[in-house]
PDB file of C-alpha atoms in Angstrom:
ATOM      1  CA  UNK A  12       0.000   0.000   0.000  1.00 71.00           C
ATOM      2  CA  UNK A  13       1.347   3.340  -1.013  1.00 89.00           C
ATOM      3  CA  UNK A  14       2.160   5.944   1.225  1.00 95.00           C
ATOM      4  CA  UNK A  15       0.512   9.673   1.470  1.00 97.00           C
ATOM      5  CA  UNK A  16       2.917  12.549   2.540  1.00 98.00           C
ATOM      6  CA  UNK A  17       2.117  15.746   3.690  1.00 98.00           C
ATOM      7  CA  UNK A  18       4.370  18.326   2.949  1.00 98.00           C
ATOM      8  CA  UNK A  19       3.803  22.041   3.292  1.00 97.00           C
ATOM      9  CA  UNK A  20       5.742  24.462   1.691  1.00 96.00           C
ATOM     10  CA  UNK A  21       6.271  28.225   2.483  1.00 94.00           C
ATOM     11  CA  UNK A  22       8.354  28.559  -1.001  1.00 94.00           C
ATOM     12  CA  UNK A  23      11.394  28.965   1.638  1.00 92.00           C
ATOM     13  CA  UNK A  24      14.434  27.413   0.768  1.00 91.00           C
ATOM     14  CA  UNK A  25      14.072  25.565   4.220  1.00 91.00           C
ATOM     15  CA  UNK A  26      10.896  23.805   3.212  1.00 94.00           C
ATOM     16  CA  UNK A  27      11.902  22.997  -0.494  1.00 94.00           C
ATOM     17  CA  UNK A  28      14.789  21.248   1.110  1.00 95.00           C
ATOM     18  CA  UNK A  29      12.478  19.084   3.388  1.00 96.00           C
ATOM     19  CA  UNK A  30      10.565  18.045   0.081  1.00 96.00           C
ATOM     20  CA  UNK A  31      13.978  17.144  -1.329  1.00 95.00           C
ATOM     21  CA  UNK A  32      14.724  15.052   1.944  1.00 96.00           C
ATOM     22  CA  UNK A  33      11.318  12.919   1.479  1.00 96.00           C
ATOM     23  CA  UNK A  34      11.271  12.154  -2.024  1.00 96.00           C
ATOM     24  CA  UNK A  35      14.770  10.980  -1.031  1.00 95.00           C
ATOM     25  CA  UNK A  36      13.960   8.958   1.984  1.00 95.00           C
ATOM     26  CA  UNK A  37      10.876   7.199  -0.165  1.00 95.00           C
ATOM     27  CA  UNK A  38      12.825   6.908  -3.199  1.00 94.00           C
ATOM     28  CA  UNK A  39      11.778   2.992  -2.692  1.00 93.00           C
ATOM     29  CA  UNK A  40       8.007   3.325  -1.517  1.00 95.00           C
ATOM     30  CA  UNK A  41       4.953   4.290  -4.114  1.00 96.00           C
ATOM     31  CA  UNK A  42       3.998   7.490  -2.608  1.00 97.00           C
ATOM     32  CA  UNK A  43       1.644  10.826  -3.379  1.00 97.00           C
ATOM     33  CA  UNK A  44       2.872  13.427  -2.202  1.00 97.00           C
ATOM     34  CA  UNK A  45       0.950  16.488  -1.153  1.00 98.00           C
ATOM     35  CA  UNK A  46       2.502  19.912  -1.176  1.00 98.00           C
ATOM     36  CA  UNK A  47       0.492  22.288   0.690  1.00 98.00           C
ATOM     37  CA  UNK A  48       0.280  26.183   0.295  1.00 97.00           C
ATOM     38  CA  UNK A  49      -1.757  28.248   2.794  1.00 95.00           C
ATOM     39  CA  UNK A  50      -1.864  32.098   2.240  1.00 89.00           C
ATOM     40  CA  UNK A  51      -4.995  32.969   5.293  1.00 76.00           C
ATOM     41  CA  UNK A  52      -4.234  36.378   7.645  1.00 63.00           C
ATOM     42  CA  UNK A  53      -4.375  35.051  10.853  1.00 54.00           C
ATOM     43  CA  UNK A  54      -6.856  37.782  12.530  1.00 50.00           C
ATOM     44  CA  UNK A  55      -9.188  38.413  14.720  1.00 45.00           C
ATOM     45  CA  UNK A  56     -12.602  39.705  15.664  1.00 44.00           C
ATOM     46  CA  UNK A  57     -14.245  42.169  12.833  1.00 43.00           C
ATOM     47  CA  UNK A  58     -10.900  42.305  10.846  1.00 45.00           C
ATOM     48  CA  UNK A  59     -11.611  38.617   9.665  1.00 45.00           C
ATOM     49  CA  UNK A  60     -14.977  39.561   8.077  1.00 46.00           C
ATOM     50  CA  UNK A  61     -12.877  41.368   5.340  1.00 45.00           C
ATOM     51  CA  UNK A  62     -11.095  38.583   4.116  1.00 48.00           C
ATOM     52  CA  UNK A  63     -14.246  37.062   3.134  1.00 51.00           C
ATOM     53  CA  UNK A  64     -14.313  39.025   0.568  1.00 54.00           C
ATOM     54  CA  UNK A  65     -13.180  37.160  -2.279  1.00 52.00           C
ATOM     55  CA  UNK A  66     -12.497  40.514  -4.262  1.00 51.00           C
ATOM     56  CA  UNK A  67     -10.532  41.932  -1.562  1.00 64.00           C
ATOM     57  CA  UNK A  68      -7.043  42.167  -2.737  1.00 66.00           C
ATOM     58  CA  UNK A  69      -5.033  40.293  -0.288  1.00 66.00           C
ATOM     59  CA  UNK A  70      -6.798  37.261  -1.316  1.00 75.00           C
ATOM     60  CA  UNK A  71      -6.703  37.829  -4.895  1.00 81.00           C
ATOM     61  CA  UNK A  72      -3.022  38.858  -4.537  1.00 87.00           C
ATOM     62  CA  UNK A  73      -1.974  35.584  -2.454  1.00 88.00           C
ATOM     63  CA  UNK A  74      -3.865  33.391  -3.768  1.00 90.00           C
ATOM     64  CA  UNK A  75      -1.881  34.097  -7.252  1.00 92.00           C
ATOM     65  CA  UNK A  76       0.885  33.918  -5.383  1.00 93.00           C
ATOM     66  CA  UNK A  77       0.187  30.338  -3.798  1.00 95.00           C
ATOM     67  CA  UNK A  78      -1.026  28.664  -7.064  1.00 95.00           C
ATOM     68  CA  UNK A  79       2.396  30.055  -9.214  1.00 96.00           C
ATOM     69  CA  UNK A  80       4.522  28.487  -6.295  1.00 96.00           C
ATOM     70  CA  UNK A  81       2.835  25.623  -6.512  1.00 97.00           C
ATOM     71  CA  UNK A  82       2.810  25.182  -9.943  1.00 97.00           C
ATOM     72  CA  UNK A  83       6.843  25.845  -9.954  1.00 96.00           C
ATOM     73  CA  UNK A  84       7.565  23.378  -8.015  1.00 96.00           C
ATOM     74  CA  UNK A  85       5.310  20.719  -9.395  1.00 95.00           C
ATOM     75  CA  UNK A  86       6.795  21.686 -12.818  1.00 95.00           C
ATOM     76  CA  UNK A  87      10.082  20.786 -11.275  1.00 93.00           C
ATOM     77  CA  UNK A  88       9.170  17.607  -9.229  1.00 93.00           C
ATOM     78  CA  UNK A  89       7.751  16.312 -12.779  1.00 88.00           C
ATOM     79  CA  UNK A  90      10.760  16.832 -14.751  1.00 87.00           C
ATOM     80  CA  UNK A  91      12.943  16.936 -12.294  1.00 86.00           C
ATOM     81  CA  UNK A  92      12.167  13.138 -10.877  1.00 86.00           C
ATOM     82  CA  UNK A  93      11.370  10.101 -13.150  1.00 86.00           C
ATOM     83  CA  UNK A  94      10.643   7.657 -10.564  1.00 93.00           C
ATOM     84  CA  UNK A  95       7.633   6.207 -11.141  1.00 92.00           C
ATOM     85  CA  UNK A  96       6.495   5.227  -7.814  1.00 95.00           C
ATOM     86  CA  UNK A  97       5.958   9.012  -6.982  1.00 96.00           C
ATOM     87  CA  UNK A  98       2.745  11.104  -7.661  1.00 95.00           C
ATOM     88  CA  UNK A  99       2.807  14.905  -7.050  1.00 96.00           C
ATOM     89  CA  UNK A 100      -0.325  16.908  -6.349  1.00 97.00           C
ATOM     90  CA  UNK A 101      -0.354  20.239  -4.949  1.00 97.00           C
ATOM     91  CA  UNK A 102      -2.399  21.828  -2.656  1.00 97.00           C
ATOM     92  CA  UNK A 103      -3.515  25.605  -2.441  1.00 96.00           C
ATOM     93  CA  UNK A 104      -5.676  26.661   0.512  1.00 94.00           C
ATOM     94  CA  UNK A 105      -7.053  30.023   1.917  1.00 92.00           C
ATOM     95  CA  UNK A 106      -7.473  28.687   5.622  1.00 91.00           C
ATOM     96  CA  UNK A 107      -5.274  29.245   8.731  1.00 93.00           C
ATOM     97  CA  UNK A 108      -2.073  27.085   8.580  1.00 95.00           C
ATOM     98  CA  UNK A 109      -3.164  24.722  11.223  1.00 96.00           C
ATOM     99  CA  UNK A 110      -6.696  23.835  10.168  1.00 95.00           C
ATOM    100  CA  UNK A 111      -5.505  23.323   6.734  1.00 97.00           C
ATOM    101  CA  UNK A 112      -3.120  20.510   8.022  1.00 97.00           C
ATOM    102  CA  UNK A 113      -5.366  19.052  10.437  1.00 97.00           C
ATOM    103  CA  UNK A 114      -8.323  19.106   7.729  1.00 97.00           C
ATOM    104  CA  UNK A 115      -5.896  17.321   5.062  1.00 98.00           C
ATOM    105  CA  UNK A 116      -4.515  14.727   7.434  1.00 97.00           C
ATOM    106  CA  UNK A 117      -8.225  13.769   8.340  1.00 96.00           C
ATOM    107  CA  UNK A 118      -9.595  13.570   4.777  1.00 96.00           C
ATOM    108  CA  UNK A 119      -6.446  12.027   2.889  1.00 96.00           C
ATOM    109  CA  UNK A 120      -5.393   9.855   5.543  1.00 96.00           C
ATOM    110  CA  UNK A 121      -2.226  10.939   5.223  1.00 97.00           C
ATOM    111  CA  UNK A 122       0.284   8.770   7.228  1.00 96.00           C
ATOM    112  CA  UNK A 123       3.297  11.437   7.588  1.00 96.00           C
ATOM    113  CA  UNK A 124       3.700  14.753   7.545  1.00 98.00           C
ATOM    114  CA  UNK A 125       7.487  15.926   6.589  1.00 98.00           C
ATOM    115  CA  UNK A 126       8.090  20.090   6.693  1.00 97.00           C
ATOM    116  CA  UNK A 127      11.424  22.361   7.099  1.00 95.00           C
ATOM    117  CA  UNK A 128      12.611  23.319  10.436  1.00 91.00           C
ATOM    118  CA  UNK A 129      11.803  27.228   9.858  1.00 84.00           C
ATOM    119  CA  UNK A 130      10.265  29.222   7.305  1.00 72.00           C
ATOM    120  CA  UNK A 131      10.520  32.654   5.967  1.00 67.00           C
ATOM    121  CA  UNK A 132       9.800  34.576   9.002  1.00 61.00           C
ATOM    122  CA  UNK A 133      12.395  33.687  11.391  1.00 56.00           C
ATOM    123  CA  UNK A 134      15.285  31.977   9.202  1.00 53.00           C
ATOM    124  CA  UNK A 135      17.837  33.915  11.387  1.00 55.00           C
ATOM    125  CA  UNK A 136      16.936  32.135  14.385  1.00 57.00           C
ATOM    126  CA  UNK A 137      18.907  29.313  16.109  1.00 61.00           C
ATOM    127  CA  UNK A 138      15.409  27.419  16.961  1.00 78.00           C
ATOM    128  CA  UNK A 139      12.808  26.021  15.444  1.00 84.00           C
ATOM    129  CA  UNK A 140      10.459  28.158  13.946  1.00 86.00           C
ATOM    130  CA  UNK A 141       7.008  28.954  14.760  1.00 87.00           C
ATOM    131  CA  UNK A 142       4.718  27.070  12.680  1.00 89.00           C
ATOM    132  CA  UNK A 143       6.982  23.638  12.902  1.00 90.00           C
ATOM    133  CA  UNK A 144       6.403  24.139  16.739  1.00 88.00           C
ATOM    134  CA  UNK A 145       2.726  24.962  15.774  1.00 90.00           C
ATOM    135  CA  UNK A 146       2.579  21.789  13.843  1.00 93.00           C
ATOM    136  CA  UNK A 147       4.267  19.673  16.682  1.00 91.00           C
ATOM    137  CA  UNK A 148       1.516  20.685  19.351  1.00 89.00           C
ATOM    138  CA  UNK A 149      -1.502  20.168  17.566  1.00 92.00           C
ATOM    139  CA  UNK A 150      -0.783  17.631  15.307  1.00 93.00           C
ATOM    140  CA  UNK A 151      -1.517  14.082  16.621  1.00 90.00           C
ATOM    141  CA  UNK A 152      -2.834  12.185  14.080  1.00 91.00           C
ATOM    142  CA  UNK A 153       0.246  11.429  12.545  1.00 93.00           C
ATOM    143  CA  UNK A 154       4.139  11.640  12.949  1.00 94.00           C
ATOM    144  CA  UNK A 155       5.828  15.093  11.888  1.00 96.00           C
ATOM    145  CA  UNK A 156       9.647  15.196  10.480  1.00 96.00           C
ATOM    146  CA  UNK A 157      11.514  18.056  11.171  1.00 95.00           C
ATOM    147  CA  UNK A 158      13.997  18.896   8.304  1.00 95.00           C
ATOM    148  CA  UNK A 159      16.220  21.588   8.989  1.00 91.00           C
ATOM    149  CA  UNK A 160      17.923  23.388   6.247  1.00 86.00           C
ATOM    150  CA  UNK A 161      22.034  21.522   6.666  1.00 88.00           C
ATOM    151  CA  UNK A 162      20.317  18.133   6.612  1.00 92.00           C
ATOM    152  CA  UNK A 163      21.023  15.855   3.816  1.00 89.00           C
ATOM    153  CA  UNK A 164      19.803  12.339   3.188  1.00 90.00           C
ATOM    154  CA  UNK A 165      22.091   9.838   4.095  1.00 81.00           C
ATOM    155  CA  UNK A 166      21.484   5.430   4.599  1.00 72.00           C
ATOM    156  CA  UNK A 167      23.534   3.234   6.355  1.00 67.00           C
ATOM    157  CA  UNK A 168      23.605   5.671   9.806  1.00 88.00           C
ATOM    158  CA  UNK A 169      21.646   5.680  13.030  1.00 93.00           C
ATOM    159  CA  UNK A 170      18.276   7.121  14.390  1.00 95.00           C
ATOM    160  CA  UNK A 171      18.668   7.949  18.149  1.00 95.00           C
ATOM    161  CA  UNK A 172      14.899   7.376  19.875  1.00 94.00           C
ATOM    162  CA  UNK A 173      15.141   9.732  23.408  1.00 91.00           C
ATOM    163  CA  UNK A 174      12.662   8.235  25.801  1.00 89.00           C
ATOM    164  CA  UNK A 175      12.207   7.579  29.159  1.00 86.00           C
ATOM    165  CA  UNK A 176      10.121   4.491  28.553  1.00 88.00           C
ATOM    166  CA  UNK A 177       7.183   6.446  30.920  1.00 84.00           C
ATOM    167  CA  UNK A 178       4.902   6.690  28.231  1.00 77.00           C
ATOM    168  CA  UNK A 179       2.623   3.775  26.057  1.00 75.00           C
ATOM    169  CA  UNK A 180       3.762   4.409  22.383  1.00 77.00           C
ATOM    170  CA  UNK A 181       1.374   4.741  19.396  1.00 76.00           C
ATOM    171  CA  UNK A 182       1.623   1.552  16.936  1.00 80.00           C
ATOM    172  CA  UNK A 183       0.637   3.376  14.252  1.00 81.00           C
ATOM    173  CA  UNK A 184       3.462   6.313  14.446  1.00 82.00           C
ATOM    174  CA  UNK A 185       6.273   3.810  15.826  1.00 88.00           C
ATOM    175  CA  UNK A 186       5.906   1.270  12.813  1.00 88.00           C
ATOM    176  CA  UNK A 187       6.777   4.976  10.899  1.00 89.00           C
ATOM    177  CA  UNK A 188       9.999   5.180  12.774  1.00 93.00           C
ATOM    178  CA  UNK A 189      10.490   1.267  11.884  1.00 94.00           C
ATOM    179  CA  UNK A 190       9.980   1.415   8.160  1.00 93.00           C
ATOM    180  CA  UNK A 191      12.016   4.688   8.322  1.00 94.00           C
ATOM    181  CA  UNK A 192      15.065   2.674   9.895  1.00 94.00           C
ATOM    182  CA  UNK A 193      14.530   0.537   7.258  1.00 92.00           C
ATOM    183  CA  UNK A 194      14.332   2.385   4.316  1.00 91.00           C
ATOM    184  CA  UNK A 195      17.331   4.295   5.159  1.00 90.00           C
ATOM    185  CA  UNK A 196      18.870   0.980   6.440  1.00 91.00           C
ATOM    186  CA  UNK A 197      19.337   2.868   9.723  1.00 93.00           C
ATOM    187  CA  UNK A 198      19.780   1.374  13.081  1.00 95.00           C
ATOM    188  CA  UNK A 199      18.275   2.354  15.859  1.00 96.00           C
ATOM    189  CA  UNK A 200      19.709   3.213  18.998  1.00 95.00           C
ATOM    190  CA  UNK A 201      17.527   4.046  22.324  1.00 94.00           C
ATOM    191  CA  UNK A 202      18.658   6.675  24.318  1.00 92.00           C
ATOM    192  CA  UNK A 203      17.572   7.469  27.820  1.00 90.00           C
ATOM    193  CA  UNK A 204      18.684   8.750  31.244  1.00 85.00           C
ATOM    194  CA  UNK A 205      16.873   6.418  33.333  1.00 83.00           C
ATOM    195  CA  UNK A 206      18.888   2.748  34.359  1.00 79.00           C
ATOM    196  CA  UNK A 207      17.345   0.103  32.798  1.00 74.00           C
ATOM    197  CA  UNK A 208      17.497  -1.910  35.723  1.00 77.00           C
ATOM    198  CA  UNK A 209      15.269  -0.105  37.928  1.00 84.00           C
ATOM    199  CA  UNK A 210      12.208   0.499  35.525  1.00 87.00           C
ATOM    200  CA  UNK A 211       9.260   0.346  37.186  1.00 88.00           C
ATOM    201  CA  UNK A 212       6.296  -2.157  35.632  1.00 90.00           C
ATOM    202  CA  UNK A 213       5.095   0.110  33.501  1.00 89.00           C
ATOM    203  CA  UNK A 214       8.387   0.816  31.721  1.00 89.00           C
ATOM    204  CA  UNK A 215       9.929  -2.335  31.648  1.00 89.00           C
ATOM    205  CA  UNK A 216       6.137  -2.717  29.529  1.00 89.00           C
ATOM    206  CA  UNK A 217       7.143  -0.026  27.056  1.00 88.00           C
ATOM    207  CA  UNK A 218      10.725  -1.062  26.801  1.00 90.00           C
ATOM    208  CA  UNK A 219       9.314  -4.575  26.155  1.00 90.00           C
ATOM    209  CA  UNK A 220       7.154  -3.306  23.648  1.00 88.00           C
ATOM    210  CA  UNK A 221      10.091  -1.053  21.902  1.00 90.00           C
ATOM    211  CA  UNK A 222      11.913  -4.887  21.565  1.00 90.00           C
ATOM    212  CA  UNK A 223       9.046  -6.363  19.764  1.00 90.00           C
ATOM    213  CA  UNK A 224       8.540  -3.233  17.277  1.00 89.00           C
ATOM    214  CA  UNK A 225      12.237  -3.294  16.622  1.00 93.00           C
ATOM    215  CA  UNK A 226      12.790  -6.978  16.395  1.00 89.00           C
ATOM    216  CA  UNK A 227      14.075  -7.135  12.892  1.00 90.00           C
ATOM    217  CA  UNK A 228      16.227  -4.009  13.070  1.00 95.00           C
ATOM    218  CA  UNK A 229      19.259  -3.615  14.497  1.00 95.00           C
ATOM    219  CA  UNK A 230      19.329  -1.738  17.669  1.00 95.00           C
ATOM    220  CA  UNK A 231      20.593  -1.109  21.368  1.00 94.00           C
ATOM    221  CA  UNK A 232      19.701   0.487  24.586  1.00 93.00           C
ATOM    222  CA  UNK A 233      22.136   3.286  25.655  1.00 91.00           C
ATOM    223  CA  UNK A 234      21.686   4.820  29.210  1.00 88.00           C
ATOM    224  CA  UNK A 235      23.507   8.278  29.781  1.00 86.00           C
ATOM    225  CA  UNK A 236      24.195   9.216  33.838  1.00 81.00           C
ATOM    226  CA  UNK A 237      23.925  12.939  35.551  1.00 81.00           C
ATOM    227  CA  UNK A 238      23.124  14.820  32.186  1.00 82.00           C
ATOM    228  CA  UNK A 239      20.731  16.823  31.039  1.00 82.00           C
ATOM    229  CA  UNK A 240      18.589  15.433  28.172  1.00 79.00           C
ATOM    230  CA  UNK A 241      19.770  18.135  25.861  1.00 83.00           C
ATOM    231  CA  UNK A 242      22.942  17.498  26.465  1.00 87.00           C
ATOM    232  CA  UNK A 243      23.199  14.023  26.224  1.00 86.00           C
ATOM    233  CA  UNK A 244      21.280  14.137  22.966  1.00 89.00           C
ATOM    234  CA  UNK A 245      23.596  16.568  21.589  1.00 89.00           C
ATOM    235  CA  UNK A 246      26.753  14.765  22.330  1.00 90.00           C
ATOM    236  CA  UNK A 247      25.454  11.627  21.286  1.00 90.00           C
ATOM    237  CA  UNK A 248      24.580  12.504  18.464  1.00 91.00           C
ATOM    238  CA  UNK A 249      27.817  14.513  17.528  1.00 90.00           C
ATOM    239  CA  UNK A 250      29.907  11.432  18.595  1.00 90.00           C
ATOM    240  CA  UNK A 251      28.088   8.758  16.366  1.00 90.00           C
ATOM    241  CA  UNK A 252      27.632  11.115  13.883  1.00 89.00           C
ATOM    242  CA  UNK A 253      23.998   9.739  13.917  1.00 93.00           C
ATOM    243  CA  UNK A 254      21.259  11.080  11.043  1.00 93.00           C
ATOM    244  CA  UNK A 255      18.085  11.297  12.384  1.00 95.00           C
ATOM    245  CA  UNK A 256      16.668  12.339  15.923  1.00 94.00           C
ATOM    246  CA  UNK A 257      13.279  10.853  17.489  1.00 93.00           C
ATOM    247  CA  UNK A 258      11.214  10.938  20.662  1.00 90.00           C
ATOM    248  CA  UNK A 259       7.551  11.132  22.312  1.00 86.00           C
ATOM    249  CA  UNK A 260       5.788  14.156  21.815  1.00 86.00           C
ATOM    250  CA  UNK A 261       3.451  14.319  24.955  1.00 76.00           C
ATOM    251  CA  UNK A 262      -0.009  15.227  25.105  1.00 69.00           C
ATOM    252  CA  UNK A 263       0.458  18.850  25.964  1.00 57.00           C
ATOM    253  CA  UNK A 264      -0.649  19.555  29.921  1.00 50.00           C
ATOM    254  CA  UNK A 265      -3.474  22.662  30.935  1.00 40.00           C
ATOM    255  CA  UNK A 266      -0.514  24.901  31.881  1.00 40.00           C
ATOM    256  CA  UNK A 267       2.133  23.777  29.220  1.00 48.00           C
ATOM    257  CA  UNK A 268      -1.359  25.105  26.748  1.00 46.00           C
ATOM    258  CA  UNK A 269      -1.562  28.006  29.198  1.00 39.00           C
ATOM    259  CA  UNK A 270       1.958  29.570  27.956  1.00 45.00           C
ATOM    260  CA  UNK A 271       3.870  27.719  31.017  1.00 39.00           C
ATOM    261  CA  UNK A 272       6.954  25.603  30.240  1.00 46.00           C
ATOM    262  CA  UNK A 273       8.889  24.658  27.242  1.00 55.00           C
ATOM    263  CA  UNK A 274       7.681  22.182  24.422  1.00 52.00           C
ATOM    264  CA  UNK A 275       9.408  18.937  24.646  1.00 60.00           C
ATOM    265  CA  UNK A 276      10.989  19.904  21.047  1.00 69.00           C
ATOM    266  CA  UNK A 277      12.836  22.963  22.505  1.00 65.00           C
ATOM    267  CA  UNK A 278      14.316  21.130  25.424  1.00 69.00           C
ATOM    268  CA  UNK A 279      15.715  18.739  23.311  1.00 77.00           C
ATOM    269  CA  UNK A 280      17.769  21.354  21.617  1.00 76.00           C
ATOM    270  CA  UNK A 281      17.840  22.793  17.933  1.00 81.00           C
ATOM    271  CA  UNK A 282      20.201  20.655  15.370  1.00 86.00           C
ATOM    272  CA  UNK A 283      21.209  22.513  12.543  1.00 85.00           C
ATOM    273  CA  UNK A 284      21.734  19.680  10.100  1.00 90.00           C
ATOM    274  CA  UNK A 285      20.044  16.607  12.157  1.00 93.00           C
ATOM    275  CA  UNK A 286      16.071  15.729  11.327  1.00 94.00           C
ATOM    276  CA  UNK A 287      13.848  15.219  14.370  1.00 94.00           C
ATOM    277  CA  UNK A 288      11.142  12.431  14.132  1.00 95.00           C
ATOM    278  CA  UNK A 289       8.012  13.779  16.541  1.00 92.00           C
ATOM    279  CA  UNK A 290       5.933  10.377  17.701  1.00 90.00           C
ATOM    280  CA  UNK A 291       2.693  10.932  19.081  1.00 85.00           C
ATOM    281  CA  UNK A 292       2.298   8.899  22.758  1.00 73.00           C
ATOM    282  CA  UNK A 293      -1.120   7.779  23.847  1.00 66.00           C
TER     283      UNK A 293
END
């Protein structure tokens, strides 16, 4: 069965790159690919009625804008690739960013959704920008990939999976990280702070679990003492030179919605050339 990608696109050099990265990484899978456009003000109160207008110019203006982007670079995907297992269809949409997403990944079923690590607005900053963040909080119904704009596709490496085996992974996005491991004939190497020897029921359930997802794919548990999670991730993956990061996005909590405490993405830390895998937990 083939695969359906989500991939939005700001025309940024950023996300054009993360395109580039999953037509690479499913060179080997039948795939359609969908490369969304949204061009919606995000406003509020009696300055939204105006952009119901259809004649009002912003609209007219960026929606011409959206469909030539589009259309450039589905002109170049179709000349540009000849594999056969890959289908192209583009996406224009005058809706706010996130209801476009969550609206395309209900009604295509669309099993992963790959976008660039920034976008136009905030390309000078050493963090992940705001609508991949966006993406990463209220997107559940499928996995997210994180392509930032140094990363290049590469087999034969490593994934690193950060977890502290506390909470039940989804099926559905783990056998993602699987076949990803797979099709870049990556292993997989489980990273965490806690000691393996003292899990408590529950995680010696999910690390149990982990083993059976993983059975035919090479990997290995690696416990890191007295260091931060950020850290740890950082230096591991600098060390083993590994090419993809992953870990369990958690159900946000009331004050984490409220404005209070990091995201889990930021206190991993921002990689600059390393893609970071976002799996939904239960």
């Amino acid at each position: 069965m083939g695969k359906k990608i989500l991939l939005p696109t700001d025309f940024s050099k950023y996300s054009l790159n993360a395109i580039q990265y999953a037509i690479k990484l499913y060179e080997n899978k039948d795939c359609d690919f969908y490369i969304l456009n949204t061009y919606a003000k995000d406003t509020h109160g009696l300055d939204s009625l105006t952009l119901l207008d259809p004649d009002e110019a912003f609209n007219k203006l960026s929606e011409k804008r959206s469909k030539q982007g589009l259309g450039e670079i589905l002109t170049r995907l179709t000349f540009g690739n000849k594999n056969l297992r890959h289908r192209f269809h583009v996406l224009s949409r005058s809706t706010l960013f996130i209801d476009a997403v969550k609206d395309i990944i209900e009604d295509m079923q669309i099993d992963i959704l790959i976008m660039g690590a920034k976008g136009t607005t905030n390309k000078r900053m050493a963090n992940y920008g705001k609508m991949a963040i966006s993406v990463i909080e209220n997107i559940r119904k499928c996995p997210v990939l994180i392509v930032p704009k140094n990363a290049i596709f590469n087999s034969n490496k490593e994934i690193v999976l950060a977890t502290d085996f506390k909470n039940d992974f989804n099926f559905f996005d783990i056998k993602h990280l699987a076949e990803i491991a797979k099709l870049s004939n990556s292993s997989i190497q489980i990273l965490s702070l806690v000691d393996t020897n003292k899990l408590d029921a529950e995680q010696e359930k999910n690390k149990t679990l982990l083993t059976t997802y993983f059975k035919n794919i090479d990997h290995n548990f690696t416990i890191i003492h007295n260091v931060e999670m950020n850290t740890a991730l950082n230096c591991f993956v600098k060390m083993r030179s590994s090419n993809m990061i992953s870990y369990i996005n958690k159900k946000r909590t009331f004050w984490e919605r409220m404005g209070f405490g990091k995201h889990t993405l930021s206190r991993l830390g921002y990689f600059e050339d390393v893609p970071v895998l976002a799996i939904n937990g239960k």
